[in-house]
Coordinates of C-alpha atoms and ligand atoms in Angstrom, one line a residue:
M1 CA -72.5 136.5 0.7
G2 CA -73.6 133.5 -1.7
E3 CA -74.7 136.2 -4.7
P4 CA -71.0 137.7 -5.4
F5 CA -69.9 134.1 -5.8
R6 CA -72.6 132.9 -8.4
V7 CA -72.3 136.2 -10.4
S8 CA -68.7 135.5 -10.9
E9 CA -69.0 131.6 -11.5
S10 CA -71.4 132.4 -14.2
G11 CA -69.1 134.9 -15.5
R12 CA -66.6 132.1 -15.8
A13 CA -69.0 130.2 -17.3
A14 CA -69.7 132.4 -20.0
G15 CA -66.2 132.5 -20.6
R16 CA -65.8 129.2 -21.3
I17 CA -68.6 129.3 -23.7
R18 CA -67.4 132.6 -25.8
E19 CA -63.9 129.9 -25.6
L20 CA -65.5 127.0 -27.3
V21 CA -67.4 129.4 -30.1
R22 CA -64.2 130.7 -30.7
R23 CA -62.6 126.7 -31.1
I24 CA -65.6 125.7 -33.3
A25 CA -64.9 128.6 -35.1
V26 CA -61.3 127.4 -36.0
E27 CA -61.6 123.7 -36.1
V28 CA -65.4 123.4 -37.9
F29 CA -65.2 126.5 -39.7
G30 CA -62.1 126.8 -41.1
T31 CA -60.8 130.2 -39.8
T32 CA -57.0 130.9 -38.3
E33 CA -56.5 133.0 -35.3
T34 CA -54.0 135.8 -34.1
E35 CA -52.9 136.4 -31.1
V36 CA -53.1 140.4 -30.2
P37 CA -52.2 141.8 -27.4
I38 CA -54.4 143.2 -24.6
P39 CA -53.9 147.1 -24.0
G40 CA -52.3 147.7 -20.6
F41 CA -50.9 144.4 -20.2
T42 CA -47.4 143.3 -21.5
V43 CA -47.9 139.3 -21.0
F44 CA -51.5 138.8 -21.4
T45 CA -53.1 138.3 -25.0
D46 CA -56.1 138.0 -26.9
R47 CA -57.0 136.0 -29.9
K48 CA -58.8 137.1 -32.7
L49 CA -60.4 135.1 -35.7
D50 CA -58.8 136.0 -38.8
D51 CA -62.2 135.2 -40.7
P52 CA -64.9 136.5 -38.4
L53 CA -67.5 135.2 -40.5
A54 CA -66.5 131.7 -39.0
G55 CA -67.4 133.3 -35.4
V56 CA -70.7 134.6 -36.5
R57 CA -71.2 130.6 -37.8
A58 CA -70.1 129.0 -34.7
A59 CA -72.2 131.5 -32.4
L60 CA -75.4 130.6 -34.8
L61 CA -74.4 126.8 -34.3
M62 CA -74.0 127.4 -30.4
R63 CA -77.3 129.4 -30.4
S64 CA -79.6 126.9 -32.0
V65 CA -77.9 124.0 -29.9
A66 CA -78.8 126.2 -26.7
E67 CA -82.3 126.8 -27.9
A68 CA -82.6 123.0 -28.6
Q69 CA -81.6 122.5 -25.3
L70 CA -83.8 125.0 -23.7
Y71 CA -86.8 122.7 -25.1
D72 CA -85.5 119.5 -24.3
Y73 CA -84.5 120.0 -20.6
A74 CA -88.1 122.0 -20.4
R75 CA -89.8 118.8 -21.4
S76 CA -87.7 117.0 -18.8
A77 CA -88.5 119.3 -16.2
R78 CA -92.3 118.9 -16.9
A79 CA -92.0 115.2 -17.0
A80 CA -90.2 115.3 -13.6
G81 CA -93.4 117.4 -12.5
R82 CA -92.1 120.9 -12.5
S83 CA -94.6 123.3 -13.6
W84 CA -94.4 125.7 -16.6
D85 CA -94.6 128.5 -14.0
E86 CA -91.8 127.2 -12.5
I87 CA -89.7 127.1 -16.0
G88 CA -91.0 130.5 -16.7
A89 CA -90.0 131.6 -13.4
V90 CA -86.4 130.5 -14.2
L91 CA -86.7 131.7 -17.9
G92 CA -86.9 135.2 -16.1
L93 CA -90.0 135.9 -18.2
S94 CA -91.7 139.0 -17.2
T95 CA -95.0 139.4 -18.6
G96 CA -98.0 142.1 -19.0
G97 CA -100.2 140.3 -16.8
V98 CA -100.3 136.8 -18.5
P99 CA -99.3 133.7 -16.0
V100 CA -95.3 133.1 -16.8
G101 CA -96.1 129.3 -17.3
E102 CA -98.6 130.4 -20.3
E103 CA -95.7 132.7 -21.7
A104 CA -93.0 130.1 -21.3
F105 CA -95.1 127.4 -22.9
D106 CA -95.9 129.7 -25.9
W107 CA -92.2 130.6 -26.5
L108 CA -90.8 126.9 -26.1
V109 CA -93.0 125.0 -27.5
C110 CA -95.1 127.1 -29.8
G111 CA -92.1 129.4 -30.9
R112 CA -93.3 132.3 -30.0
V113 CA -91.1 135.1 -28.7
P114 CA -91.9 136.5 -25.5
D115 CA -93.8 139.6 -25.8
P116 CA -95.0 141.6 -22.9
E117 CA -97.3 143.9 -25.0
R118 CA -99.4 140.9 -26.4
K119 CA -101.5 140.6 -23.2
G120 CA -102.4 137.2 -23.7
I121 CA -103.8 137.4 -27.3
R122 CA -103.5 134.0 -28.0
S123 CA -103.9 131.8 -31.8
W124 CA -106.5 129.2 -31.6
R125 CA -104.2 126.1 -32.5
T126 CA -101.4 125.7 -30.3
P127 CA -98.6 122.8 -31.0
S128 CA -98.6 120.2 -27.6
A129 CA -95.1 119.4 -25.5
Y130 CA -94.9 115.6 -25.2
W131 CA -93.1 113.7 -22.4
R132 CA -92.9 110.4 -20.3
C133 CA -94.4 111.1 -16.7
T134 CA -92.0 110.0 -14.1
S135 CA -94.8 109.2 -11.6
C136 CA -96.8 106.5 -13.9
D137 CA -94.6 106.5 -16.5
A138 CA -96.9 107.1 -19.4
Q139 CA -96.6 109.3 -22.4
V140 CA -98.2 112.6 -21.9
T141 CA -99.6 115.1 -24.6
D142 CA -99.1 118.7 -22.6
D143 CA -101.3 121.4 -24.2
G144 CA -99.9 124.0 -22.1
P145 CA -101.1 125.3 -18.7
F146 CA -104.0 127.2 -20.2
E147 CA -107.3 125.4 -19.0
S148 CA -108.2 125.3 -15.5
H149 CA -108.8 121.2 -15.1
P150 CA -105.5 119.8 -15.2
A151 CA -106.9 116.6 -17.4
D152 CA -107.6 119.5 -20.0
N153 CA -104.1 120.6 -19.8
E154 CA -102.6 116.9 -19.7
T155 CA -104.0 113.5 -21.3
G156 CA -102.0 110.4 -20.9
H157 CA -101.1 109.8 -17.5
T158 CA -102.8 106.4 -16.0
D159 CA -105.8 106.6 -13.8
S160 CA -103.6 106.1 -10.8
C161 CA -100.9 108.5 -11.6
T162 CA -99.9 110.0 -8.1
R163 CA -98.7 113.1 -9.7
H164 CA -102.3 113.6 -11.8
Q165 CA -104.4 113.0 -8.9
A166 CA -102.5 115.1 -6.7
D167 CA -102.8 118.1 -9.4
I168 CA -106.6 117.4 -9.8
A169 CA -106.8 117.4 -5.9
A170 CA -105.1 120.6 -5.8
W171 CA -107.6 122.0 -8.5
K172 CA -110.5 120.5 -6.1
Q173 CA -109.1 122.5 -3.1
R174 CA -108.6 125.7 -5.4
T175 CA -111.7 126.1 -7.0
G176 CA -114.0 124.3 -4.6
W177 CA -115.3 122.5 -7.5
D178 CA -115.6 118.6 -7.5
D179 CA -114.9 118.0 -11.3
Ligands
ZN201 ZN1 -98.2 110.4 -14.6

């Protein structure tokens, strides 16, 4: 029941994005547009850009803005307590046995395009993501979900941070270890 509705909603949203790209091509990149009839219709027309290169420029701008937003919202999600695995699931990543969270971090923070063939081979040095924890309000350095112990992945939480303490408690439960 809900599924077809969602599909048409996102289809409509995609239409608005295409419309926005076309408008930016006209307003920012200086092309004009021409109304063209849609085959089979007498009343509906489509618009085409007279200089399609302006469309390429507008779409490129849209893409770089959207990519920056992927990163910004992923950082906000991490700050709000979401895991890299949850972010990877939303991104719809499929990996060759590599946890989706690692793949998501590699993509958004390290700038590596997901590659299912890579099978977990990583370079040594990776950049970090930085965000302010919404639990303890401290600045956190997030090195990705690559280590077992939460404190090896995230540094900067206060000692009393409930989120970080919960992560460590879950780790102890999972591993049966005590630090
Ligand atoms: Zn914290």
